[in-house]
Short mmCIF file of C-alpha atoms in Angstrom, two decimals:
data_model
loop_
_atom_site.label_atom_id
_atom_site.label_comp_id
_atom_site.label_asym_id
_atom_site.label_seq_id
_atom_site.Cartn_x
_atom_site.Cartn_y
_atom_site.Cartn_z
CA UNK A 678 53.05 78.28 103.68
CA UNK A 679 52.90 75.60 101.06
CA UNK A 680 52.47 71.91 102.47
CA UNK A 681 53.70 68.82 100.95
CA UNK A 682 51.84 65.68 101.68
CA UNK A 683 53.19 62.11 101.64
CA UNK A 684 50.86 59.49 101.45
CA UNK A 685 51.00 56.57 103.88
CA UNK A 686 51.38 52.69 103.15
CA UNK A 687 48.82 49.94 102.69
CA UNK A 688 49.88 49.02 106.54
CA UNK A 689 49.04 52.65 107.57
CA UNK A 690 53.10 53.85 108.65
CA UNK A 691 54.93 56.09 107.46
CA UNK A 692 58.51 54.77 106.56
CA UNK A 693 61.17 57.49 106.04
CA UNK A 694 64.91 56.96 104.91
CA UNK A 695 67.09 59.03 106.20
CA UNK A 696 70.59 60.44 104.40
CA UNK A 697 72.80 62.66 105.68
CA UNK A 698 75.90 64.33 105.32
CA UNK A 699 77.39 63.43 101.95
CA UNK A 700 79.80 66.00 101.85
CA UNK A 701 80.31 66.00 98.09
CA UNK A 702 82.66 67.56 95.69
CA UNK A 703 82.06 68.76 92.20
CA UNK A 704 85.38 66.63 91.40
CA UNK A 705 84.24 62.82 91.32
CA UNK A 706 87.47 62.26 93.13
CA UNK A 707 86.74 65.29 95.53
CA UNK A 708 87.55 63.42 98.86
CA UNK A 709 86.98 64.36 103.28
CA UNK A 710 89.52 62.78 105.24
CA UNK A 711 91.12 60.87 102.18
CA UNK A 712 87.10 59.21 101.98
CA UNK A 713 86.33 60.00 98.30
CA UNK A 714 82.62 61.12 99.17
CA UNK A 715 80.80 60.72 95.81
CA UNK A 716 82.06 57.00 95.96
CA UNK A 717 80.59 56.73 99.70
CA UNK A 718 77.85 58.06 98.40
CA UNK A 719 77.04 56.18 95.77
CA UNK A 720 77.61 52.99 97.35
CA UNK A 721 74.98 53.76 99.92
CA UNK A 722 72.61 54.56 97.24
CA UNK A 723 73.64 51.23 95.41
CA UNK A 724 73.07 49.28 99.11
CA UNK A 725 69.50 50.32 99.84
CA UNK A 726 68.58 49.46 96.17
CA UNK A 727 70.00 45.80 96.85
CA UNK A 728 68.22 45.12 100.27
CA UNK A 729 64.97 46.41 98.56
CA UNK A 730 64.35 48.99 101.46
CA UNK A 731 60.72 49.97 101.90
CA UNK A 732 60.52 53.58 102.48
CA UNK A 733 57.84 56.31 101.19
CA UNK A 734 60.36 59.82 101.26
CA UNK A 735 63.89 59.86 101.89
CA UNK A 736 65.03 62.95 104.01
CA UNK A 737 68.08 64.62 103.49
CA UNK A 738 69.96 66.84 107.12
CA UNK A 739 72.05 69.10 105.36
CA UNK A 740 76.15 69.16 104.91
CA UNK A 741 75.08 67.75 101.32
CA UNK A 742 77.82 69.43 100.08
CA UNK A 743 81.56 70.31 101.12
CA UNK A 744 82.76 72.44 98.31
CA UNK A 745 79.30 74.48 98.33
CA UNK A 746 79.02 74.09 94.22
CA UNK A 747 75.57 73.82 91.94
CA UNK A 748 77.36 70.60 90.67
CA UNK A 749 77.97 69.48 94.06
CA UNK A 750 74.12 69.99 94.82
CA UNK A 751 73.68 68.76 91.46
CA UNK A 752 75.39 65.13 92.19
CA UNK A 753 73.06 64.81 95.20
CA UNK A 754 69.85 64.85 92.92
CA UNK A 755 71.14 62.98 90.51
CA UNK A 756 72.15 60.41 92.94
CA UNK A 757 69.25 59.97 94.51
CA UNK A 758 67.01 59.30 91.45
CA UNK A 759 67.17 55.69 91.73
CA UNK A 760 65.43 55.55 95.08
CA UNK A 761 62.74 57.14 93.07
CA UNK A 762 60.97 58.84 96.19
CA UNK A 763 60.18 62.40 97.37
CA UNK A 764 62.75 64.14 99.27
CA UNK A 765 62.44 66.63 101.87
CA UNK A 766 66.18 68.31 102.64
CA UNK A 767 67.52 71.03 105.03
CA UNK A 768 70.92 73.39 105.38
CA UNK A 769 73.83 72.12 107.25
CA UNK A 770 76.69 74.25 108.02
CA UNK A 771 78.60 72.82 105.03
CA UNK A 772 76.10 73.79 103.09
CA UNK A 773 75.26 77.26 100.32
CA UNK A 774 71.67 77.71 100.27
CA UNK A 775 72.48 79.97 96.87
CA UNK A 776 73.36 77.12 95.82
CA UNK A 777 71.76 74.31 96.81
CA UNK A 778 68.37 76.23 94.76
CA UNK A 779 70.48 75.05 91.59
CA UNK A 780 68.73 71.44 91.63
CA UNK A 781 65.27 73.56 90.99
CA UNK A 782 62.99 72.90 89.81
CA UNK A 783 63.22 69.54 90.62
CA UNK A 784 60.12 66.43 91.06
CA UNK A 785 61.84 64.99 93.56
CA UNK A 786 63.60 67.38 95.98
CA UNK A 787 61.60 69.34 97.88
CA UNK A 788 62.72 72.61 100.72
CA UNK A 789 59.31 72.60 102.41
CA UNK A 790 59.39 73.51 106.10
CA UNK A 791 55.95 71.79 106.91
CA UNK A 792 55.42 68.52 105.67
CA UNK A 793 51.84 66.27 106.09
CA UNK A 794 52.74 62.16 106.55
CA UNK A 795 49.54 60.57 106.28
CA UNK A 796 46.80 61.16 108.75
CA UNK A 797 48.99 61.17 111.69
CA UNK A 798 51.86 62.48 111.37
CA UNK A 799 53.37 66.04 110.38
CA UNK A 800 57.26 66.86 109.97
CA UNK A 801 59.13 70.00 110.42
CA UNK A 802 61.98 70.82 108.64
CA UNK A 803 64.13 74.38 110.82
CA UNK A 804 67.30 75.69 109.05
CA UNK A 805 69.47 75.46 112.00
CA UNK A 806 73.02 77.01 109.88
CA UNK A 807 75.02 80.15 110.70
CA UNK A 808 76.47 81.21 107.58
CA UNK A 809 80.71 81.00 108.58
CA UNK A 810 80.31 78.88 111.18
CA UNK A 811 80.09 75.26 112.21
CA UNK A 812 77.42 75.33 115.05
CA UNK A 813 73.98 76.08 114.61
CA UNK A 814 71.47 78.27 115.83
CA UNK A 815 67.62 79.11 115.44
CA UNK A 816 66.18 82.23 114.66
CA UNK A 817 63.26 83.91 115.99
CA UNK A 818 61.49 83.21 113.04
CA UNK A 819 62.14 79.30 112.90
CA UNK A 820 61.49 79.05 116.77
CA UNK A 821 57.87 80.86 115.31
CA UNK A 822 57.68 78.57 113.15
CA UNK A 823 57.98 75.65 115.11
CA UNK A 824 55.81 77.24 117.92
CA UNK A 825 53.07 78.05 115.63
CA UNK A 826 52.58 74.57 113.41
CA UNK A 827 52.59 72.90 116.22
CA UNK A 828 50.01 74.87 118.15
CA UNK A 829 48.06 74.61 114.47
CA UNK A 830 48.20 71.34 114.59
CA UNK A 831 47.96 69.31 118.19
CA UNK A 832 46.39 66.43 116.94
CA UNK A 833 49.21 65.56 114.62
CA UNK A 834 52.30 63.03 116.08
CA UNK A 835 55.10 65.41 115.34
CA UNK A 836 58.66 64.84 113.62
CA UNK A 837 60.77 67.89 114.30
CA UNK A 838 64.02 67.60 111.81
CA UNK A 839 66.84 69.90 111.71
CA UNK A 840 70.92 69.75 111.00
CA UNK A 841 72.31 70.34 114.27
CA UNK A 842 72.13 68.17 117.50
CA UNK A 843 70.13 70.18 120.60
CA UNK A 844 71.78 68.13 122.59
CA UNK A 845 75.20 66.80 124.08
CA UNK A 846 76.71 63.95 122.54
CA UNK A 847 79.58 63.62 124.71
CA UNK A 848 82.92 64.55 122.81
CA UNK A 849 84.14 67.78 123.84
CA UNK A 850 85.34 68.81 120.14
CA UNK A 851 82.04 68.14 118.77
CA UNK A 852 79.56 69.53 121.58
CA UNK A 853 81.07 72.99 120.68
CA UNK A 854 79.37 72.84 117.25
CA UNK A 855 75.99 71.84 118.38
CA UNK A 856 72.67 74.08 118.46
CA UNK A 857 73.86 77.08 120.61
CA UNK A 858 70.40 77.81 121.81
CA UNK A 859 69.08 74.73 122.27
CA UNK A 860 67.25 75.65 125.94
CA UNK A 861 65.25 78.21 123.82
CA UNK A 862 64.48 75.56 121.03
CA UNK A 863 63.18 72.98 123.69
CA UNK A 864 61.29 75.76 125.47
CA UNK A 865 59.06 75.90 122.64
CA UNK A 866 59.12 71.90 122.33
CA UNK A 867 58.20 71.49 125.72
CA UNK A 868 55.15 74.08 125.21
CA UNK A 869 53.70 71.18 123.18
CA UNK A 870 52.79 67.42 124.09
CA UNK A 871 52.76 66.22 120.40
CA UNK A 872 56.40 66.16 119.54
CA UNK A 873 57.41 63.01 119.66
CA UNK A 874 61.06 62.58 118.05
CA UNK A 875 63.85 65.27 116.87
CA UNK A 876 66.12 64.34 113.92
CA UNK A 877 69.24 65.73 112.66
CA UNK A 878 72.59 64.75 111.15
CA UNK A 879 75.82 66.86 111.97
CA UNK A 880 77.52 64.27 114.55
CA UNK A 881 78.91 61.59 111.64
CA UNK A 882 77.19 59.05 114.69
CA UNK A 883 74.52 57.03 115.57
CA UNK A 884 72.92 58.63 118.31
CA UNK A 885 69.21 57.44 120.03
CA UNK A 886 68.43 58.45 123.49
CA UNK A 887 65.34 60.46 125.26
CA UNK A 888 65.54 64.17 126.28
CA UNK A 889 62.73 65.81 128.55
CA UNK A 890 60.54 62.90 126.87
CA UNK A 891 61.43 63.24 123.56
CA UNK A 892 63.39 60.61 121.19
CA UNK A 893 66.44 62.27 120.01
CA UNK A 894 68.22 60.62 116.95
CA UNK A 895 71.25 60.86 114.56
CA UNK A 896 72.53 59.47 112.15
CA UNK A 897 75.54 58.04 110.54
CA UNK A 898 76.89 60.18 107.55
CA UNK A 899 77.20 58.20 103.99
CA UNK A 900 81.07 58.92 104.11
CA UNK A 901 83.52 59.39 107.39
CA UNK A 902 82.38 58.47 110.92
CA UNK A 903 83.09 61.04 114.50
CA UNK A 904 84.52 58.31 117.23
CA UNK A 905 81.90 58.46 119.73
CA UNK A 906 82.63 59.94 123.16
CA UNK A 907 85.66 61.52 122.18
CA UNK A 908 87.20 64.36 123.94
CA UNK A 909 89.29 65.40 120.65
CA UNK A 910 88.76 65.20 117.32
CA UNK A 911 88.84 61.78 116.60
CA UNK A 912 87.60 59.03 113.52
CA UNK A 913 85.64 55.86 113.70
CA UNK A 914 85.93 52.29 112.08
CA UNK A 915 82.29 51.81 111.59
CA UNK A 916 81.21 52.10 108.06
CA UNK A 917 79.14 54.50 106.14
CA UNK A 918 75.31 54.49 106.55
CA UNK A 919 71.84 55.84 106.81
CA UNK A 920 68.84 55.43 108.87
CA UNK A 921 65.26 54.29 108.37
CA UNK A 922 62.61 55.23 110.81
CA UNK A 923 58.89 53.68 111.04
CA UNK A 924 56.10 55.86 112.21
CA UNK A 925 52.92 54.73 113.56
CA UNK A 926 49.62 56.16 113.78
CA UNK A 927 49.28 55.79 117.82
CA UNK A 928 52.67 58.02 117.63
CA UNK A 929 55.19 54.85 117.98
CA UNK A 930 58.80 55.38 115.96
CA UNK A 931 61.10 52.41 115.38
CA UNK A 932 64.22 53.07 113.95
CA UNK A 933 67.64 51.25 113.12
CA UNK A 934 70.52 52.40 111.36
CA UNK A 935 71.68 50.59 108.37
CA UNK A 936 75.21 50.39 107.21
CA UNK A 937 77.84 49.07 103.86
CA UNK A 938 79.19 45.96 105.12
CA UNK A 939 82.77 44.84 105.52
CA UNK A 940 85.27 48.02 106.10
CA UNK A 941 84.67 50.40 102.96
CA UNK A 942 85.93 53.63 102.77
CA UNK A 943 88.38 54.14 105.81
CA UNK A 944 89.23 57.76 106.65
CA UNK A 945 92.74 58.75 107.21
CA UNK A 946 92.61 57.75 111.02
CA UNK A 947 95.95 60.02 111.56
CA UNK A 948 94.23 63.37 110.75
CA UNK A 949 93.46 65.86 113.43
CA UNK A 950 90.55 67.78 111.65
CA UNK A 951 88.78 69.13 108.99
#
């Protein structure tokens, strides 16, 4: 299994941004929930680049596209060029994994499942999509997958990253979508003491809470937000946004969620799905 390495700052962290669930078109005009995503997109792009965010990889949680075109996938990496850092990405349910291979060969984007950050930390990227279907699931081989690197390597702080949430967010609507065998994925987390956070997009939310000891986080999607603990389907007012998270090498993790000011891009708040 090929390993990427990213190399850690002057002050010793690893800083990673994270973007998720872009949900673009190959129209420019191609819009979720009247929220013309390319636009979204590109704004969030455009807002990191103005606060100067310090950040050495970005990483990507899958529904990266909604129409599941090569020009779709296409968009993404040629949206992301101006951050001008290595990115690691990962299947959503959204997404065609055909298709998402258009954007290769590519210097910046990179599928890797294992991934080296610094000296202390490793990251693991699972493929948590059901082809049809909007919830996840993990096969036998990713559960291996995870079991084994982190067996291989217990003396690394561990970042385990996937599309899917493992656990509840509280909205009815949404918890049916989640990782359907989540006890079986945090068996094999639990067989481990160097797992220190689990990362995925999915929920449109920010979401940071413990589970069984672990940090659990989501993340805001760069166009339409889920209302939070919301029995049906149901839109927020918060804007679009991403996340940066801070790793340390005694296995600390700070992260906040950063977000376009003012009220850009408001969803159709009447609309009862998608």
């Amino acid at each position: 299994m090929k390993v990427e390495t990213a190399l850690s700052n002057a002050q010793g962290s690893i800083r990673l941004l994270q973007i998720t669930d872009t949900h673009l078109f190959a129209r420019t005009d191609g819009a979720l929930l009247s929220v013309k995503t390319q636009h979204s997109f590109e704004a969030v792009v455009a807002e990191i680049l103005a606060q100067q965010l310090e950040f050495d990889a970005i990483l990507a949680t899958g529904d990266i596209s909604q129409d599941h075109t090569s020009i779709s996938y296409q968009k993404f990496a040629k949206g992301i060029q101006p951050l001008d850092k290595q990115c690691f990405w990962l299947p959503g349910n959204h997404d065609f994994k055909m298709n998402m291979d258009a954007v290769f060969p590519s210097e910046q984007i990179s599928a890797q499942p294992h991934v080296l950050l610094g000296e202390h930390w490793q990251m693991i990227l699972l493929d948590s999509q059901v082809e049809g279907v909007p919830h996840g699931r993990l096969s036998e081989e990713q559960l291996e997958l995870l079991d084994n690197t982190l067996a291989q390597n217990p003396d690394k702080h561990s970042l385990v990253v996937l599309h899917h949430h493992s656990v509840l967010v509280g909205s009815k609507w949404l918890d049916q979508h989640t990782l359907h065998d989540a006890h079986e994925f945090w068996d094999v987390v639990n067989k481990h003491d160097n797992v220190k956070a689990v990362v995925c997009g999915h929920v449109h939310q920010d979401l940071n809470t413990m589970h069984q000891g672990v940090q659990v986080i989501a993340t805001p999607s760069t166009c339409v937000q889920f209302k939070p603990n919301s029995d049906d389907f149901a839109l927020d007012e918060q804007s679009p946004g991403w996340r940066e998270l801070e790793l340390y090498a005694d296995g600390r993790l700070e992260t906040k969620v950063g977000r376009l000011p003012g009220n850009q891009f408001m969803p159709d708040f009447e609309s009862d799905g998608y």
